[in-house]
Amino acid sequence: MKAAFSIVTNGDSALDIRFDAEPSEALSRHITALAQAIEAQQWQGVRELIPAYQCLTVCYDPLLCDSPQLSARLEILANRHPEVSASKSDQSRLIRIPVCYAPEFAPDMQAVSAHTGLSAEQIIARHTAPRYLVHMLGFTPGFLYLGGLDPLLHCPRKATPELRVPAGSVGIGGSQTGIYPQATPGGWQIIGRTPVALFRPGHNRPFVAEPLDRIEFYPIDSEAFERFDPDTFSTRPQEPAA
Amino acid sequence: MSIRFIDAGLQTSVQDLGRTGMMRYGVSQGGAADPLAARLGNLLLGNPPHNPVLEVTLIGPRLEFQCDISLVVTGARFTLTLDGESVENDQVIQARRGSVLNFGQLLSGTRAYIAFAGQMALTRIFDSFSTHLQSGFGGCGGQPLKKGDLIRFEETRTVADRQLREEHRLRYTGHPRLRVVAGAEETLFSGETLERFYTQAFRVTPQSNRMGIRLTGEPLHCAARTQIISSGLCPGTIQVPPDGDPIIAFVEGQTIGGYPRIAHVISADQHLLGQLKANDRISFEKVSLARAHEILAGKSALLNQLTAEYSCHSASD
């Protein structure tokens, strides 16, 4: 992909490589590839690479690298329009995430229903149909920015955010859908909850997904929600009847 | 070998210099809100710069020592006593088994740091001991310390008495002038708004925390806020949300931001953000990017010089 870009200073210790194109899968692949290419250079003083929908932020240590020089090097690299390496393409996974859409976990289902004119069943069917693309992680630890929400499910954020949305809550905010990794304040319309922990610090797999992975939601009932085992990523078998 | 919290204080947590390379997963760098103060304590004790310290916020703890250990308090000034005797910031304090260190009234600044001549027995997460308070991991169970908690040490040392020279001690006025570089969206603000930004003193609001420092003043309005491209949000970046009150992203901030960025507190001055509290007043002065880097290099050289100087002392003790 050939993508027009500009390099902009983002404070005194970061540069933004901003792309002109609208967010898309192709652009996210390009940004991921560019991040890989930068990483492979092992430039001294490059501290963080933060991908976003239309931007790659490169944080640097001003004591270890010179900003104009870094900017010039990034420009050369970005102009080579790198491709996602084969290994990364192979690693792109489909991750199936169970969601319980039962009323006790879906306080805003009625509001979404009223806004979209769809029944709860139709909302669930449309929410579980797509394979969402992970564009990036960020905002808070483990939060997934997903692309691919059915336009019929687009729904405005709440005028007044809730003070506390439980961890695992699955919501719709504008044209996005996502999962709250931690209990935080939030303004999205909550239509379900997943027993999957999106962020498990200290575990060998602390994050559920990487950019370019695919996410599919599948509906589970309250009982399966209780029996979900985050270690095996599956529902524990029922206890044999006594 | 441990210390016990007779009282924990308002928000006392284990911190070091934070995490690097995790922002792409949404994990902000975290670490000491005033890393310079944290480093000075470790420096006086001959510790490596990222040895974990306790960060004390506004109301300090009361600590009982169950071993002999040397320590240093830096950063915010409190009325400090060890077994009822007055002790000072910026110098080695010798605690004995059974000693009690008490933080009394806050005199200046917001956050004090307690560095110990020893290694706390804690688990590293993503290569750091820092407590990430917003996300609840790291340090001691991801939480601030509570009354009755114990922190165990793997090893403890005592070091010779030593103090920072007067000219190297940090002072906090409560109305700092912070140097900034232009923000990525500066051009979206009118000349009048920028003038207002650089000439007024903003008040720090009580909603400020390690995630962000929230300011209030004459509101700043942005011409076109619809066309902002979300990108990496680093500590020090000053965003202007629609209500016109700026927010300075801080050590536990979100990793991606989408509000227009008017300016960015230079890296060399960010340690001062850790000493701000509600109702402090801050103003901003613009410098060039090259100047920002020069100031940082200057502060870093001074820190290296101090490290060399005090480690010489330690070798001759």
Coordinates of C-alpha atoms in Angstrom, one line a residue:
Chain A
M1 CA 0.0 0.0 0.0
K2 CA 1.2 3.5 -0.9
A3 CA 0.0 5.9 1.8
A4 CA 0.6 9.6 1.9
F5 CA 1.8 10.8 5.3
S6 CA 3.3 13.7 7.2
I7 CA 5.6 13.7 10.2
V8 CA 4.5 16.0 13.0
T9 CA 6.2 16.6 16.4
N10 CA 4.1 15.4 19.3
G11 CA 5.7 17.1 22.2
D12 CA 9.4 17.1 22.9
S13 CA 9.8 13.3 22.9
A14 CA 7.5 11.9 20.3
L15 CA 6.9 12.1 16.5
D16 CA 3.6 11.3 14.9
I17 CA 3.6 9.7 11.4
R18 CA 0.1 10.8 10.2
F19 CA -1.6 9.2 7.3
D20 CA -4.0 11.1 5.0
A21 CA -6.1 8.0 4.3
E22 CA -9.3 7.2 6.2
P23 CA -9.1 4.3 8.8
S24 CA -9.2 1.0 7.0
E25 CA -7.9 -2.5 7.3
A26 CA -5.3 -1.7 4.6
L27 CA -4.1 1.3 6.6
S28 CA -3.9 -0.7 9.8
R29 CA -1.8 -3.3 8.0
H30 CA 0.4 -0.6 6.7
I31 CA 0.9 1.0 10.1
T32 CA 1.6 -2.4 11.7
A33 CA 4.2 -3.1 9.0
L34 CA 5.8 0.2 9.5
A35 CA 6.0 -0.4 13.3
Q36 CA 7.7 -3.7 12.6
A37 CA 10.1 -2.1 10.2
I38 CA 11.0 0.6 12.7
E39 CA 11.5 -2.0 15.5
A40 CA 13.8 -4.0 13.2
Q41 CA 16.1 -1.0 12.9
Q42 CA 16.8 -1.2 16.7
W43 CA 17.5 2.6 16.8
Q44 CA 18.9 3.7 20.0
G45 CA 16.5 5.8 22.1
V46 CA 13.2 4.7 20.4
R47 CA 11.1 4.0 23.5
E48 CA 7.5 3.3 22.3
L49 CA 5.6 2.7 19.1
I50 CA 1.9 3.5 19.5
P51 CA -0.3 2.6 16.5
A52 CA -3.6 4.3 16.1
Y53 CA -6.2 4.3 13.3
Q54 CA -4.4 6.8 11.1
C55 CA -1.2 7.5 12.9
L56 CA 1.9 5.8 14.3
T57 CA 3.4 7.6 17.3
V58 CA 7.2 7.1 17.8
C59 CA 8.3 8.1 21.3
Y60 CA 12.0 8.7 21.8
D61 CA 14.5 9.7 24.4
P62 CA 15.8 13.1 23.5
L63 CA 19.0 12.3 25.4
L64 CA 19.7 9.3 23.1
C65 CA 18.4 10.4 19.8
D66 CA 18.3 13.5 17.7
S67 CA 14.7 14.5 16.7
P68 CA 15.5 15.9 13.2
Q69 CA 17.6 12.9 12.4
L70 CA 15.0 10.5 13.6
S71 CA 12.3 12.3 11.6
A72 CA 14.5 12.0 8.5
R73 CA 15.0 8.3 9.0
L74 CA 11.3 7.7 9.7
E75 CA 10.5 9.5 6.4
I76 CA 12.8 7.2 4.4
L77 CA 11.4 4.1 6.1
A78 CA 7.7 5.2 5.7
N79 CA 8.3 6.0 2.0
R80 CA 9.5 2.4 1.4
H81 CA 5.8 1.4 2.1
P82 CA 6.8 -1.8 4.0
E83 CA 4.6 -4.9 3.9
V84 CA 3.5 -6.9 7.0
S85 CA 6.0 -9.6 7.4
A86 CA 4.9 -13.1 6.5
S87 CA 5.3 -14.2 10.1
K88 CA 3.0 -11.5 11.4
S89 CA 0.3 -12.4 8.8
D90 CA 0.5 -16.0 9.8
Q91 CA 0.2 -15.0 13.4
S92 CA -3.0 -13.1 12.8
R93 CA -5.6 -15.1 14.8
L94 CA -9.3 -15.5 15.1
I95 CA -10.2 -15.1 18.7
R96 CA -13.7 -16.0 19.7
I97 CA -15.0 -14.1 22.8
P98 CA -18.1 -15.3 24.6
V99 CA -20.6 -12.6 25.6
C100 CA -23.6 -13.0 27.8
Y101 CA -26.3 -10.7 26.5
A102 CA -28.7 -11.6 29.4
P103 CA -30.7 -8.6 30.8
E104 CA -28.6 -8.6 34.1
F105 CA -25.5 -7.8 32.1
A106 CA -27.2 -5.6 29.4
P107 CA -28.6 -2.5 31.2
D108 CA -28.7 -0.5 28.0
M109 CA -30.2 -3.1 25.6
Q110 CA -33.6 -1.4 25.6
A111 CA -32.0 2.0 24.8
V112 CA -30.1 0.4 21.9
S113 CA -33.3 -1.3 20.8
A114 CA -35.2 2.0 21.0
H115 CA -32.6 3.8 19.0
T116 CA -32.1 1.1 16.3
G117 CA -35.6 -0.2 16.1
L118 CA -34.2 -3.7 16.4
S119 CA -35.2 -6.4 18.9
A120 CA -32.7 -7.7 21.4
E121 CA -32.5 -10.9 19.4
Q122 CA -31.7 -8.9 16.2
I123 CA -29.1 -6.8 18.0
I124 CA -27.4 -10.0 19.3
A125 CA -27.5 -11.6 15.8
R126 CA -26.0 -8.5 14.2
H127 CA -23.4 -8.0 17.0
T128 CA -22.2 -11.6 16.8
A129 CA -22.1 -11.8 13.0
P130 CA -19.0 -9.9 12.0
R131 CA -15.3 -10.8 12.3
Y132 CA -14.1 -7.6 13.8
L133 CA -10.6 -6.3 13.0
V134 CA -8.3 -5.3 15.9
H135 CA -7.0 -2.0 14.7
M136 CA -5.0 -1.3 17.8
L137 CA -4.8 -1.6 21.6
G138 CA -4.7 1.4 23.8
F139 CA -6.6 4.0 25.9
T140 CA -6.4 1.7 29.0
P141 CA -4.5 -1.6 29.3
G142 CA -5.9 -4.3 27.0
F143 CA -8.6 -2.2 25.4
L144 CA -9.2 -3.3 21.8
Y145 CA -10.2 -0.8 19.1
L146 CA -12.4 -2.9 16.8
G147 CA -13.5 -2.1 13.3
G148 CA -16.5 -3.7 11.6
L149 CA -19.6 -2.8 13.6
D150 CA -22.8 -3.3 11.6
P151 CA -24.0 0.3 10.7
L152 CA -27.5 -0.6 11.9
L153 CA -26.1 -0.9 15.4
H154 CA -24.4 2.5 15.5
C155 CA -25.8 4.2 18.6
P156 CA -24.8 7.5 20.3
R157 CA -22.9 7.5 23.6
K158 CA -24.7 8.4 26.8
A159 CA -25.0 12.1 27.5
T160 CA -23.8 11.5 31.0
P161 CA -21.2 8.8 31.4
E162 CA -21.8 6.1 34.1
L163 CA -19.5 6.5 37.1
R164 CA -18.7 2.8 37.0
V165 CA -19.0 0.3 34.2
P166 CA -18.0 -3.3 35.4
A167 CA -15.0 -5.0 33.8
G168 CA -15.9 -7.1 30.8
S169 CA -18.8 -4.9 29.8
V170 CA -19.5 -5.0 26.1
G171 CA -20.8 -1.8 24.7
I172 CA -21.5 0.3 21.6
G173 CA -20.4 3.9 21.4
G174 CA -21.1 5.7 18.1
S175 CA -19.7 3.5 15.3
Q176 CA -17.5 1.5 17.6
T177 CA -18.0 -1.6 19.7
G178 CA -15.7 -2.8 22.4
I179 CA -15.1 -4.3 25.8
Y180 CA -14.2 -2.4 29.0
P181 CA -11.1 -4.3 30.3
Q182 CA -11.3 -2.7 33.8
A183 CA -14.1 -1.2 35.9
T184 CA -14.0 2.4 34.8
P185 CA -16.4 5.3 34.2
G186 CA -17.8 5.1 30.7
G187 CA -20.4 6.4 28.3
W188 CA -21.0 3.5 26.0
Q189 CA -24.4 1.7 25.8
I190 CA -23.8 -1.7 27.5
I191 CA -25.4 -4.7 25.8
G192 CA -23.6 -7.6 27.5
R193 CA -20.7 -8.8 29.4
T194 CA -17.8 -11.2 28.7
P195 CA -16.1 -13.4 31.3
V196 CA -12.9 -13.1 29.4
A197 CA -10.3 -10.9 31.1
L198 CA -8.8 -8.6 28.5
F199 CA -5.9 -7.7 30.7
R200 CA -4.1 -10.1 33.0
P201 CA -1.0 -8.6 34.4
G202 CA 1.6 -11.1 35.5
H203 CA 0.2 -13.9 33.3
N204 CA 2.2 -15.2 30.4
R205 CA -0.5 -14.0 28.0
P206 CA -1.5 -10.7 29.5
F207 CA -3.4 -9.4 26.5
V208 CA -6.1 -11.3 24.5
A209 CA -5.3 -9.9 21.1
E210 CA -2.7 -8.1 19.0
P211 CA -3.4 -5.6 16.1
L212 CA -4.7 -7.3 13.0
D213 CA -6.2 -10.2 14.9
R214 CA -9.9 -10.9 14.3
I215 CA -12.5 -11.0 17.0
E216 CA -15.8 -12.8 16.9
F217 CA -18.3 -12.6 19.6
Y218 CA -20.6 -15.6 20.4
P219 CA -23.5 -15.6 22.8
I220 CA -23.5 -17.6 26.0
D221 CA -26.1 -17.9 28.8
S222 CA -25.6 -16.8 32.4
E223 CA -24.7 -20.4 33.4
A224 CA -21.9 -20.7 30.8
F225 CA -20.7 -17.2 31.9
E226 CA -20.2 -18.5 35.5
R227 CA -18.4 -21.6 34.3
F228 CA -16.0 -19.9 31.9
D229 CA -12.4 -20.6 32.7
P230 CA -10.1 -17.7 31.7
D231 CA -7.0 -20.0 31.7
T232 CA -8.2 -22.5 29.1
F233 CA -10.4 -19.8 27.4
S234 CA -13.3 -22.3 27.4
T235 CA -16.3 -23.2 29.4
R236 CA -15.6 -25.8 32.1
P237 CA -17.6 -29.0 31.7
Q238 CA -20.5 -29.2 34.0
E239 CA -20.0 -31.1 37.3
P240 CA -21.3 -34.6 36.8
A241 CA -24.6 -35.1 38.5
A242 CA -24.2 -36.7 41.9
Chain B
M1 CA 13.2 -7.7 57.7
S2 CA 10.2 -5.5 57.1
I3 CA 8.4 -2.3 57.6
R4 CA 4.9 -2.1 58.9
F5 CA 2.3 0.6 58.2
I6 CA 0.8 1.8 61.5
D7 CA -1.0 4.3 59.3
A8 CA -0.9 4.2 55.5
G9 CA -1.5 7.9 54.7
L10 CA -3.8 9.1 51.9
Q11 CA -2.2 7.3 49.0
T12 CA 1.1 5.7 49.6
S13 CA 2.3 3.3 46.9
V14 CA 5.4 1.5 45.6
Q15 CA 6.9 3.3 42.6
D16 CA 10.0 3.1 40.5
L17 CA 10.8 4.8 37.1
G18 CA 7.9 3.0 35.4
R19 CA 7.5 0.8 32.3
T20 CA 8.7 1.3 28.8
G21 CA 7.4 -0.2 25.6
M22 CA 3.9 -1.1 26.8
M23 CA 2.0 1.9 25.6
R24 CA 1.0 0.0 22.4
Y25 CA -1.0 -2.3 24.7
G26 CA -2.6 0.6 26.5
V27 CA -0.3 0.4 29.5
S28 CA 1.0 3.9 30.4
Q29 CA 4.5 4.3 31.8
G30 CA 3.5 5.0 35.3
G31 CA 6.2 5.2 37.9
A32 CA 7.1 8.0 40.3
A33 CA 5.1 11.2 39.6
D34 CA 8.2 13.1 40.5
P35 CA 11.0 10.9 39.2
L36 CA 13.7 13.4 40.0
A37 CA 12.9 13.4 43.7
A38 CA 12.7 9.6 43.6
R39 CA 16.1 9.4 42.0
L40 CA 17.7 11.8 44.4
G41 CA 16.8 9.6 47.3
N42 CA 18.2 6.5 45.6
L43 CA 21.3 8.5 44.7
L44 CA 22.1 9.4 48.3
L45 CA 21.8 5.8 49.3
G46 CA 24.0 4.5 46.5
N47 CA 21.0 2.6 45.0
P48 CA 20.4 2.1 41.3
P49 CA 18.0 4.8 39.9
H50 CA 15.1 2.4 39.5
N51 CA 15.2 0.9 43.0
P52 CA 11.6 1.0 44.1
V53 CA 10.6 3.7 46.6
L54 CA 7.4 4.7 48.4
E55 CA 5.4 7.6 47.0
V56 CA 3.6 9.5 49.7
T57 CA 0.7 11.8 48.7
L58 CA -0.5 14.8 50.7
I59 CA -1.0 12.8 54.0
G60 CA 1.9 10.7 55.0
P61 CA 2.1 7.4 56.7
R62 CA 3.4 6.2 60.0
L63 CA 5.9 3.4 59.6
E64 CA 7.4 1.0 62.1
F65 CA 10.7 -0.6 61.2
Q66 CA 11.3 -4.2 62.1
C67 CA 15.0 -4.1 61.1
D68 CA 17.9 -1.6 61.0
I69 CA 17.8 0.3 57.7
S70 CA 19.0 3.6 56.3
L71 CA 16.5 5.7 54.3
V72 CA 16.1 9.1 52.7
V73 CA 12.9 11.2 52.3
T74 CA 12.9 13.5 49.3
G75 CA 10.3 15.6 47.4
A76 CA 7.4 17.2 49.3
R77 CA 8.3 18.5 52.8
F78 CA 6.4 17.2 55.8
T79 CA 7.0 17.7 59.5
L80 CA 9.0 14.5 59.9
T81 CA 10.0 12.7 63.1
L82 CA 11.8 9.5 63.9
D83 CA 10.9 8.3 67.4
G84 CA 9.6 11.7 68.1
E85 CA 12.9 13.5 67.1
S86 CA 12.7 15.9 64.2
V87 CA 14.4 14.6 61.0
E88 CA 14.9 16.3 57.6
N89 CA 14.4 15.6 54.0
D90 CA 17.4 15.0 51.7
Q91 CA 19.6 13.4 54.2
V92 CA 20.2 9.8 55.3
I93 CA 18.0 8.8 58.3
Q94 CA 19.1 5.8 60.3
A95 CA 16.1 3.7 61.5
R96 CA 16.7 1.0 64.0
R97 CA 14.6 -2.1 64.7
G98 CA 11.5 -0.7 66.5
S99 CA 11.9 2.9 65.2
V100 CA 8.8 4.8 64.1
L101 CA 8.9 7.3 61.3
N102 CA 6.0 9.7 61.3
F103 CA 4.8 12.1 58.6
G104 CA 3.1 15.1 60.2
Q105 CA 1.9 18.3 58.5
L106 CA 2.6 18.9 54.8
L107 CA 4.8 22.0 54.4
S108 CA 5.4 22.2 50.7
G109 CA 4.9 20.1 47.5
T110 CA 2.5 17.2 47.2
R111 CA 4.5 13.9 46.9
A112 CA 7.4 12.8 49.1
Y113 CA 9.5 9.7 48.3
I114 CA 11.0 7.3 50.8
A115 CA 14.0 5.5 49.5
F116 CA 15.5 2.6 51.4
A117 CA 19.0 1.1 51.5
G118 CA 17.6 -2.3 50.6
Q119 CA 15.6 -4.3 48.1
M120 CA 11.9 -4.8 48.7
A121 CA 10.6 -8.3 48.2
L122 CA 8.1 -7.7 45.4
T123 CA 7.3 -9.1 42.0
R124 CA 8.1 -7.2 38.8
I125 CA 5.3 -6.9 36.3
F126 CA 6.3 -5.8 32.8
D127 CA 9.8 -5.2 34.2
S128 CA 8.8 -2.7 36.9
F129 CA 7.7 -2.6 40.5
S130 CA 5.5 0.4 40.0
T131 CA 2.0 0.3 41.3
H132 CA -0.3 1.2 38.4
L133 CA -3.1 2.7 40.6
Q134 CA -5.6 3.3 37.7
S135 CA -5.3 -0.3 36.5
G136 CA -4.7 -2.0 39.8
F137 CA -1.5 -4.0 39.2
G138 CA 2.2 -3.8 40.3
G139 CA 3.7 -2.8 43.6
C140 CA 1.8 -4.4 46.6
G141 CA -1.2 -6.1 45.0
G142 CA -1.8 -3.2 42.6
Q143 CA -3.2 -1.1 45.5
P144 CA -2.0 1.8 47.7
L145 CA -0.7 0.5 51.1
K146 CA -3.2 0.0 53.8
K147 CA -3.0 0.3 57.6
G148 CA -1.4 -2.9 59.0
D149 CA 0.4 -3.8 55.7
L150 CA 3.9 -5.1 55.8
I151 CA 6.6 -4.7 53.1
R152 CA 9.3 -7.3 53.4
F153 CA 12.9 -6.6 52.3
E154 CA 15.2 -9.2 50.7
E155 CA 18.2 -7.4 52.0
T156 CA 18.8 -4.3 54.0
R157 CA 21.8 -2.1 54.5
T158 CA 22.9 0.8 56.5
V159 CA 24.9 3.5 54.9
A160 CA 26.9 6.4 56.3
D161 CA 25.2 9.8 57.1
R162 CA 25.2 11.9 54.0
Q163 CA 23.1 14.8 52.7
L164 CA 22.3 16.7 49.6
R165 CA 24.0 20.0 49.5
E166 CA 21.7 23.0 50.0
E167 CA 21.9 24.1 46.3
H168 CA 20.7 20.7 45.1
R169 CA 17.6 20.5 47.2
L170 CA 14.3 20.9 45.4
R171 CA 11.8 23.6 46.5
Y172 CA 8.2 23.8 45.5
T173 CA 6.4 27.1 45.3
G174 CA 2.9 25.9 44.4
H175 CA 2.9 28.3 41.4
P176 CA 5.5 27.0 39.0
R177 CA 6.0 28.4 35.5
L178 CA 6.3 25.3 33.3
R179 CA 8.1 25.4 30.0
V180 CA 6.3 23.9 27.1
V181 CA 6.8 23.3 23.4
A182 CA 4.0 23.8 20.8
G183 CA 1.4 21.0 20.8
A184 CA 0.6 19.0 17.7
E185 CA -2.6 20.9 17.1
E186 CA -1.5 24.3 18.1
T187 CA -2.5 25.7 14.8
L188 CA -6.1 24.9 15.4
F189 CA -6.2 27.5 18.2
S190 CA -6.7 31.2 17.4
G191 CA -4.0 33.7 18.2
E192 CA -6.3 35.1 20.9
T193 CA -6.7 31.7 22.5
L194 CA -3.0 31.0 22.5
E195 CA -2.4 34.5 24.0
R196 CA -4.9 33.5 26.7
F197 CA -3.1 30.2 27.3
Y198 CA 0.3 31.8 27.7
T199 CA -0.7 34.8 29.8
Q200 CA -3.0 33.4 32.5
A201 CA -2.3 31.4 35.6
F202 CA -4.4 28.2 35.6
R203 CA -5.8 26.7 38.8
V204 CA -5.2 23.0 39.5
T205 CA -8.5 21.3 40.3
P206 CA -9.1 18.6 43.0
Q207 CA -10.0 16.1 40.2
S208 CA -6.3 15.9 39.4
N209 CA -4.5 12.6 39.9
R210 CA -1.7 10.4 38.4
M211 CA -3.8 10.0 35.3
G212 CA -4.2 13.7 34.5
I213 CA -3.8 17.2 36.0
R214 CA -6.9 19.1 35.4
L215 CA -6.7 22.8 35.1
T216 CA -9.3 25.6 35.1
G217 CA -9.2 29.2 34.1
E218 CA -10.5 31.4 31.3
P219 CA -11.7 28.7 28.8
L220 CA -9.7 27.9 25.7
H221 CA -11.7 27.3 22.6
C222 CA -10.6 25.4 19.6
A223 CA -11.8 26.3 16.1
A224 CA -12.1 22.9 14.5
R225 CA -12.2 20.0 16.9
T226 CA -13.9 17.6 14.5
Q227 CA -10.8 16.8 12.4
I228 CA -8.5 15.5 15.2
I229 CA -6.6 12.3 14.4
S230 CA -6.2 10.2 17.6
S231 CA -2.6 9.4 18.3
G232 CA -0.2 8.4 21.1
L233 CA -0.7 10.5 24.2
C234 CA 2.4 11.0 26.2
P235 CA 2.9 12.5 29.7
G236 CA 3.1 16.2 29.6
T237 CA 0.8 16.7 26.7
I238 CA -1.9 19.4 27.3
Q239 CA -5.2 18.6 25.7
V240 CA -8.2 20.9 25.4
P241 CA -11.5 19.1 25.6
P242 CA -14.7 20.8 24.4
D243 CA -15.4 22.5 27.8
G244 CA -12.2 24.6 27.3
D245 CA -10.4 23.5 30.5
P246 CA -7.0 22.0 29.7
I247 CA -5.9 18.6 31.0
I248 CA -2.2 17.7 31.3
A249 CA -1.7 14.0 30.6
F250 CA 0.2 12.5 33.4
V251 CA 2.2 9.3 34.3
E252 CA -0.9 7.0 34.3
G253 CA -2.7 8.7 31.5
Q254 CA -4.5 7.1 28.6
T255 CA -2.2 6.0 25.9
I256 CA -4.3 7.4 23.0
G257 CA -5.8 10.8 23.0
G258 CA -8.2 12.5 20.6
Y259 CA -8.6 16.1 21.9
P260 CA -6.6 18.9 20.4
R261 CA -3.1 19.3 21.9
I262 CA -2.3 22.9 22.5
A263 CA 1.1 22.4 24.1
H264 CA 3.4 19.9 25.8
V265 CA 5.2 20.3 29.1
I266 CA 8.9 19.7 28.3
S267 CA 10.4 16.5 29.6
A268 CA 12.8 18.4 31.8
D269 CA 10.0 20.1 33.7
Q270 CA 7.6 17.1 34.1
H271 CA 8.9 16.2 37.5
L272 CA 7.3 19.4 38.8
L273 CA 3.9 18.1 37.8
G274 CA 4.2 15.5 40.5
Q275 CA 4.3 18.3 43.1
L276 CA 1.1 20.0 42.1
K277 CA -2.0 19.9 44.2
A278 CA -5.5 21.4 44.2
N279 CA -5.5 25.2 44.0
D280 CA -1.9 25.5 43.0
R281 CA -1.5 28.0 40.1
I282 CA 0.5 27.3 37.1
S283 CA 1.5 29.2 34.0
F284 CA 3.2 28.3 30.8
E285 CA 6.2 29.6 28.9
K286 CA 6.9 28.5 25.4
V287 CA 10.4 27.3 24.3
S288 CA 11.6 25.8 21.1
L289 CA 12.1 22.0 20.6
A290 CA 15.9 22.5 20.5
R291 CA 15.8 24.5 23.7
A292 CA 13.6 21.8 25.4
H293 CA 16.2 19.2 24.6
E294 CA 19.1 21.5 25.8
I295 CA 17.3 22.0 29.2
L296 CA 16.8 18.2 29.5
A297 CA 20.5 17.5 28.7
G298 CA 21.5 20.1 31.3
K299 CA 19.3 18.5 34.0
S300 CA 20.6 15.1 33.1
A301 CA 24.2 16.2 33.2
L302 CA 23.6 17.7 36.7
L303 CA 22.1 14.4 37.8
N304 CA 25.0 12.4 36.5
Q305 CA 27.4 14.8 38.2
L306 CA 25.6 14.3 41.5
T307 CA 25.6 10.6 41.0
A308 CA 29.4 10.7 40.5
E309 CA 29.9 13.0 43.4
Y310 CA 27.8 11.1 46.0
S311 CA 29.1 7.7 44.9
C312 CA 32.6 9.0 45.5
H313 CA 31.6 9.9 49.0
S314 CA 30.1 6.4 49.4
A315 CA 33.3 4.8 48.3
S316 CA 35.3 6.7 50.9
D317 CA 32.9 6.0 53.8

